[in-house]
mmCIF file of C-alpha atoms in Angstrom:
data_model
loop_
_atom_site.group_PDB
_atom_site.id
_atom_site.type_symbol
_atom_site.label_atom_id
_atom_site.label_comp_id
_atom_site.label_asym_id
_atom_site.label_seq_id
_atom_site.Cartn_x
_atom_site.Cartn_y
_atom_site.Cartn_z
ATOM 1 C CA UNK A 1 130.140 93.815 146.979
ATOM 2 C CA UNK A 2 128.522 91.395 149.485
ATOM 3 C CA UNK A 3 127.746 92.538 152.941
ATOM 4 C CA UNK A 4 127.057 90.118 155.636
ATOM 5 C CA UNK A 5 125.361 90.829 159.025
ATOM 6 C CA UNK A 6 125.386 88.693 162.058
ATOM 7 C CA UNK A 7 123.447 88.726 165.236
ATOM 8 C CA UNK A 8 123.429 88.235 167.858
ATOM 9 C CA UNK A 9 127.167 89.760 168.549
ATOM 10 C CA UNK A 10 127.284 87.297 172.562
ATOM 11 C CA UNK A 11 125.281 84.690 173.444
ATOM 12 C CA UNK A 12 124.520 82.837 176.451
ATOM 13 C CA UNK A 13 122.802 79.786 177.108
ATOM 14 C CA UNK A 14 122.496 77.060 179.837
ATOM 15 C CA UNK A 15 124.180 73.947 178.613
ATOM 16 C CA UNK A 16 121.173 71.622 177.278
ATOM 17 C CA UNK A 17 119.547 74.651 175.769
ATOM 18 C CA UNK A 18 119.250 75.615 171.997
ATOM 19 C CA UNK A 19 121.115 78.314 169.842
ATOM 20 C CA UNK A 20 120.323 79.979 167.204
ATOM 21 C CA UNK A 21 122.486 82.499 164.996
ATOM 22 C CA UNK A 22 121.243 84.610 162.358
ATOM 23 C CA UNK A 23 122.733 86.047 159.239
ATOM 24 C CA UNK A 24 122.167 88.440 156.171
ATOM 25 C CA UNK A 25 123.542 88.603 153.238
ATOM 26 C CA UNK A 26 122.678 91.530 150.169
ATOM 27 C CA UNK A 27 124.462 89.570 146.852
ATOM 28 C CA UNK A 28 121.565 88.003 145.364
ATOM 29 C CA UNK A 29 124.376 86.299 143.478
ATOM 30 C CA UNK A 30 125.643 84.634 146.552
ATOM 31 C CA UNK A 31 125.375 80.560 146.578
ATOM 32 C CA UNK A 32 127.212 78.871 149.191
ATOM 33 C CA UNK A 33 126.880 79.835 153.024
ATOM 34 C CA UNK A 34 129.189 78.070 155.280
ATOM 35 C CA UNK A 35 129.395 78.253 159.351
ATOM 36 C CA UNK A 36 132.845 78.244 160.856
ATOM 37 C CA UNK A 37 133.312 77.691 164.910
ATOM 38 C CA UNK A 38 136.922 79.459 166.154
ATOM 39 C CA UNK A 39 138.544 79.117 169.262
ATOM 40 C CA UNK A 40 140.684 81.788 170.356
ATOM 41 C CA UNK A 41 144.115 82.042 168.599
ATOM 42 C CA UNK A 42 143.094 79.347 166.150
ATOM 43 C CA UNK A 43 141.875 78.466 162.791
ATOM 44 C CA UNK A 44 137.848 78.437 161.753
ATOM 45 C CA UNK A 45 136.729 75.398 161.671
ATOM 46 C CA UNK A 46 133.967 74.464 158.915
ATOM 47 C CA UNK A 47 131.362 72.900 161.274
ATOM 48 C CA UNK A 48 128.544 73.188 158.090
ATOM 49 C CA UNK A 49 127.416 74.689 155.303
ATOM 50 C CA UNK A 50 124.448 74.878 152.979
ATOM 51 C CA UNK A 51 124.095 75.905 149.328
ATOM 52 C CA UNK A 52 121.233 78.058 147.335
ATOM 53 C CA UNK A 53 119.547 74.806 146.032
ATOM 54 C CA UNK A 54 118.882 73.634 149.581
ATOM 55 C CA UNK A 55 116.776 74.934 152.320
ATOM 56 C CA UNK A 56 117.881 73.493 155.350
ATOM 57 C CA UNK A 57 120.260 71.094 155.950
ATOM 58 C CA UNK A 58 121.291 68.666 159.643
ATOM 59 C CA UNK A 59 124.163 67.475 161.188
ATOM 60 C CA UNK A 60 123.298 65.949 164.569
ATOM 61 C CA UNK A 61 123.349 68.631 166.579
ATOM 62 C CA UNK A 62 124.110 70.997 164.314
ATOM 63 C CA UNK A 63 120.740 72.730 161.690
ATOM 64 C CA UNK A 64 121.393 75.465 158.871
ATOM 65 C CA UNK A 65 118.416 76.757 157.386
ATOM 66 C CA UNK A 66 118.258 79.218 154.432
ATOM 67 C CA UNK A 67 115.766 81.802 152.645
ATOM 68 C CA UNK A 68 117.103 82.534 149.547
ATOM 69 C CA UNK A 69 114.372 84.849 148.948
ATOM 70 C CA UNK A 70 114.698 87.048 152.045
ATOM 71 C CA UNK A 71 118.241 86.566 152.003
ATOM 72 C CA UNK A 72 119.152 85.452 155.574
ATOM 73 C CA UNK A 73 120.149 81.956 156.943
ATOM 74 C CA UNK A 74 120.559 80.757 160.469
ATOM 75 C CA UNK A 75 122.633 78.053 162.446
ATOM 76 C CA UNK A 76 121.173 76.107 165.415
ATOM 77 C CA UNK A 77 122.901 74.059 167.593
ATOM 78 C CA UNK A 78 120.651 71.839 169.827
ATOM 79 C CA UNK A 79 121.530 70.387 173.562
ATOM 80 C CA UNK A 80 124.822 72.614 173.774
ATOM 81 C CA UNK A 81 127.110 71.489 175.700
ATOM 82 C CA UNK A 82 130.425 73.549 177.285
ATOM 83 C CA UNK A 83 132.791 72.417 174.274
ATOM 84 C CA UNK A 84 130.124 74.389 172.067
ATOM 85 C CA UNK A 85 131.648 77.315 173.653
ATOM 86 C CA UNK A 86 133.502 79.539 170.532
ATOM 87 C CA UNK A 87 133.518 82.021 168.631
ATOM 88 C CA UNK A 88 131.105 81.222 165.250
ATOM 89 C CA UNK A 89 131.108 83.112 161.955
ATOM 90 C CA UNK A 90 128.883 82.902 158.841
ATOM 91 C CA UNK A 91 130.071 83.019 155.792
ATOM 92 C CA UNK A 92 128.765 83.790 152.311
ATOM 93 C CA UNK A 93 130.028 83.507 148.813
ATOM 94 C CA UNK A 94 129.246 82.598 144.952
ATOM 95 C CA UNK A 95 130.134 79.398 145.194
ATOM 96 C CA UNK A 96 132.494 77.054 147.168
ATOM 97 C CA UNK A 97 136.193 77.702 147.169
ATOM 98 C CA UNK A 98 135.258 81.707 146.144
ATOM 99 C CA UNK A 99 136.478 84.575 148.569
ATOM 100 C CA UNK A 100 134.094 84.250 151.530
ATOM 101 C CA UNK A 101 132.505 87.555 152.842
ATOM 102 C CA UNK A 102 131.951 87.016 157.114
ATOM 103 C CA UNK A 103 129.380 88.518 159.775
ATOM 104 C CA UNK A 104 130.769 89.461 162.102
ATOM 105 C CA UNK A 105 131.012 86.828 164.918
ATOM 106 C CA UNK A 106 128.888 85.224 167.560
ATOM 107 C CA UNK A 107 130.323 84.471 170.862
ATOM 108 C CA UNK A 108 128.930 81.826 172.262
ATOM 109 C CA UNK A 109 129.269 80.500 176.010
ATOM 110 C CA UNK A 110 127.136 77.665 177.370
ATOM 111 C CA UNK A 111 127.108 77.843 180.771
ATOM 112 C CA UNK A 112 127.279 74.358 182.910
ATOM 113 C CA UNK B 1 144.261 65.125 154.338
ATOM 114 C CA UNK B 2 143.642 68.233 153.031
ATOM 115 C CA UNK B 3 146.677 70.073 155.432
ATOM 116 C CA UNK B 4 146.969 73.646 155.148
ATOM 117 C CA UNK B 5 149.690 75.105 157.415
ATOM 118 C CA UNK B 6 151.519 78.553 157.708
ATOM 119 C CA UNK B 7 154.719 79.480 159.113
ATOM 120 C CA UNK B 8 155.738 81.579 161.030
ATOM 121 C CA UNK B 9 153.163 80.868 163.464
ATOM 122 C CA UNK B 10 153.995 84.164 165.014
ATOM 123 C CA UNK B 11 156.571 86.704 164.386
ATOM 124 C CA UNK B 12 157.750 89.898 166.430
ATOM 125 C CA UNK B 13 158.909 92.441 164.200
ATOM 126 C CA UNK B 14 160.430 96.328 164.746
ATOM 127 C CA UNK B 15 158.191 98.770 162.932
ATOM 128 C CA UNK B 16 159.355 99.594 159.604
ATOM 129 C CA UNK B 17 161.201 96.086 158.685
ATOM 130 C CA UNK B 18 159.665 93.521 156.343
ATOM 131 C CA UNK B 19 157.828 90.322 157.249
ATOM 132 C CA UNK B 20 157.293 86.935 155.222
ATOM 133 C CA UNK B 21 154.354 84.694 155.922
ATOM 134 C CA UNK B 22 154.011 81.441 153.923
ATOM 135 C CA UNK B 23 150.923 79.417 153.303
ATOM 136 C CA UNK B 24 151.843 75.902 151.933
ATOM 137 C CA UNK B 25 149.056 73.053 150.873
ATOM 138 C CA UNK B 26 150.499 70.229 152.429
ATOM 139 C CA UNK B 27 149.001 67.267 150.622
ATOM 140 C CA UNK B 28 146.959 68.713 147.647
ATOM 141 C CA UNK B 29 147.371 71.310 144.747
ATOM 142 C CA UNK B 30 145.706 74.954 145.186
ATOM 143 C CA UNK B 31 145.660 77.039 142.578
ATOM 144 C CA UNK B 32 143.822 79.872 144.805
ATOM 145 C CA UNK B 33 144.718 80.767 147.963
ATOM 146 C CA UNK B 34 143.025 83.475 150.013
ATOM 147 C CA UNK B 35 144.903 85.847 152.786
ATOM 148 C CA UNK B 36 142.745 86.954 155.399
ATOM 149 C CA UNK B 37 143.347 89.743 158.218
ATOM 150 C CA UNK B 38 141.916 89.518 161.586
ATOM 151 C CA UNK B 39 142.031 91.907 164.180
ATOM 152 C CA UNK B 40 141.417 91.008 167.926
ATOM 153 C CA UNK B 41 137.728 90.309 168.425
ATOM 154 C CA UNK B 42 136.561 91.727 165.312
ATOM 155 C CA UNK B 43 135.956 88.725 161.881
ATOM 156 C CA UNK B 44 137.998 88.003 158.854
ATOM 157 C CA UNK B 45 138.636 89.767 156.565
ATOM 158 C CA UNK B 46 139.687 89.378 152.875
ATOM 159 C CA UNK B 47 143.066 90.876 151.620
ATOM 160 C CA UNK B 48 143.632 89.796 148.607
ATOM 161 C CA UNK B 49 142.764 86.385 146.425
ATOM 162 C CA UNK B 50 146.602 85.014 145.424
ATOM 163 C CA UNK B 51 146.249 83.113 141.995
ATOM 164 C CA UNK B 52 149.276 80.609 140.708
ATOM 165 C CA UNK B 53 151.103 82.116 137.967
ATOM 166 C CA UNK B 54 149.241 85.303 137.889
ATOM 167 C CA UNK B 55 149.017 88.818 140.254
ATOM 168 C CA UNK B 56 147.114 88.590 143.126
ATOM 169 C CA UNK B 57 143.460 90.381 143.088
ATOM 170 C CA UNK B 58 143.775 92.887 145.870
ATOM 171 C CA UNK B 59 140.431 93.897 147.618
ATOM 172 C CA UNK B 60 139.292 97.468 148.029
ATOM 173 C CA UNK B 61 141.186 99.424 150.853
ATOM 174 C CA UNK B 62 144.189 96.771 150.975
ATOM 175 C CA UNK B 63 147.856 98.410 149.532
ATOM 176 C CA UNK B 64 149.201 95.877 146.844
ATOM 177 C CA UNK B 65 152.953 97.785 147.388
ATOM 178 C CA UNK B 66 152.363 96.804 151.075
ATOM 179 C CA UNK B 67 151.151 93.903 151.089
ATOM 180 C CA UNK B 68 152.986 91.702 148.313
ATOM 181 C CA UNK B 69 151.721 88.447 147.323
ATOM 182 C CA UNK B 70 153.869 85.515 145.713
ATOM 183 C CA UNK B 71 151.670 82.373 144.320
ATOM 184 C CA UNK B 72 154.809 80.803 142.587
ATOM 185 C CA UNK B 73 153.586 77.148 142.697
ATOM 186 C CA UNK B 74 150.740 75.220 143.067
ATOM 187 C CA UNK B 75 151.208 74.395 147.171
ATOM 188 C CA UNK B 76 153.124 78.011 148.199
ATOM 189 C CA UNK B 77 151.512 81.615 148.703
ATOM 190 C CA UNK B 78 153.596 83.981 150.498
ATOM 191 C CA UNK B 79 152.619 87.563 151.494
ATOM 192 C CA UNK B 80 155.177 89.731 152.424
ATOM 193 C CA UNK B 81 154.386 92.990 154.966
ATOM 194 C CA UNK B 82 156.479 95.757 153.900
ATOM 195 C CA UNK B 83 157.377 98.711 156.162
ATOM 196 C CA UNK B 84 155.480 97.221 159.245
ATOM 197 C CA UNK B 85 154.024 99.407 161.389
ATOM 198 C CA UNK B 86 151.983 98.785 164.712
ATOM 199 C CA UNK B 87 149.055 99.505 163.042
ATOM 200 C CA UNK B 88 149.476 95.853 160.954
ATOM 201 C CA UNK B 89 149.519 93.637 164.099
ATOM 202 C CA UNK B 90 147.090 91.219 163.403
ATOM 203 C CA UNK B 91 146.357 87.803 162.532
ATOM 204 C CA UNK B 92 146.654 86.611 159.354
ATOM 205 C CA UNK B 93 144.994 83.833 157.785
ATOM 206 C CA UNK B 94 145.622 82.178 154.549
ATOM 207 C CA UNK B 95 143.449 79.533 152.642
ATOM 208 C CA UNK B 96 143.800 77.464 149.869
ATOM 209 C CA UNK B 97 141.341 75.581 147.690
ATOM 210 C CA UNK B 98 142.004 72.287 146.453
ATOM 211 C CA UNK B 99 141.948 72.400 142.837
ATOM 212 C CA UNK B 100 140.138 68.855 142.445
ATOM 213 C CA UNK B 101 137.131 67.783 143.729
ATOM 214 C CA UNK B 102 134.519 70.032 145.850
ATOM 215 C CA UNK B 103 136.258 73.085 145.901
ATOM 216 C CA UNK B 104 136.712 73.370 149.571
ATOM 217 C CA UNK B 105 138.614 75.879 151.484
ATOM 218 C CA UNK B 106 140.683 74.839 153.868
ATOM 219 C CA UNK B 107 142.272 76.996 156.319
ATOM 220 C CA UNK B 108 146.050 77.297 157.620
ATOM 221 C CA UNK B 109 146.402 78.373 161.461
ATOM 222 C CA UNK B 110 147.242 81.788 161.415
ATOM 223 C CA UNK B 111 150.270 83.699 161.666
ATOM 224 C CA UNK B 112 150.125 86.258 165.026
ATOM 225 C CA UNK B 113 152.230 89.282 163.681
ATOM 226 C CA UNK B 114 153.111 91.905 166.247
ATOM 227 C CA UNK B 115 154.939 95.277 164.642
ATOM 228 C CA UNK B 116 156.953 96.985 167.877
#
């Protein structure tokens, strides 16, 4: 089955400053890599997601990139700001709306 | 649109008594839903992948006489915790994924369980 790995486990960063996560995945047969953001005690929160076809893919802040080949994608999150503060997952699966395989967290705390 | 909720939102339970979480699509068909467990700091999970009209697809390590899944309908998935024991406090998370369109998962808020 699909494994997923996810570093760093905590991350800090001055608010302003850049974040980057970084996943692996092993299913060569995986498609569809989505980012989730969770606040404690509550639902994750799709904040983006790429598929295989794509290489890198923006939402204002927000930057997924993806290497199919090596098998790993990141998430960066530019300018972070305290509300940035969460707990974020990646995701990987065959294709969108298939069982999702997650690392296994990032917490992130931007510090004012 | 595109409402997923769950209910109970938390539950208190004495070990070895039965527990009932439902998963309803508010405004939008599902024909799979997805039941995720999540223990405190650690990621989701996967359970078990509930199908309508068929039995659920249990993944590796998860008891299917435990952990009993109902997809009756196109907008209800219950799972039902048998013989709770500590050991199953956790927070479980259902999904569903809306049978038209993009195929996107959308995710209900979680049901806190805590087994006494």
């Amino acid at each position: 089955g699909e494994n997923v790995e996810q570093h760093p486990s905590t991350l800090s960063v001055q608010e302003g400053d850049s974040a980057v996560i970084k996943c692996t995945y092993s299913d060569s047969a995986s498609n569809y890599f989505p980012w989730y953001k969770q606040e404690l005690g509550k639902r994750p929160q799709l904040i983006i997601d790429i598929r295989s076809n794509v290489g890198e893919k923006k939402d204002q802040r927000i930057a997924v990139t993806l290497n199919k080949t090596a098998k790993h994608f990141s998430l960066h999150i530019t300018e972070t700001q305290p509300e940035d503060s969460a707990v974020y997952f990646c995701a990987a699966s065959q294709a969108a709306g298939n069982k999702l395989t997650f690392g296994g967290g990032t917490r992130v705390l931007v510090k004012p | 649109g595109a409402v997923v909720s769950q209910h109970p939102s938390w539950v208190i339970c004495k070990s070895g008594t039965s527990v009932k979480i439902e998963c309803r699509s508010l405004d939008f068909q599902a024909t799979t839903m997805f039941w995720y467990r999540q223990f405190p700091k650690q990621s989701l999970m996967l359970m078990a992948t509930s199908n309508e009209g068929s039995k659920a697809t249990y993944e590796q390590g998860v008891e299917k006489d435990k952990f009993l899944i109902n997809h009756a309908s196109l907008t209800l998935s219950t799972l039902t915790v048998t013989s709770a024991h500590p050991e199953d406090s956790s927070f479980y998370i259902c999904s569903a994924v809306r049978s038209l369109g993009r195929n996107e998962q959308f995710f209900g808020p979680g049901t806190r369980l805590t087994v006494l």
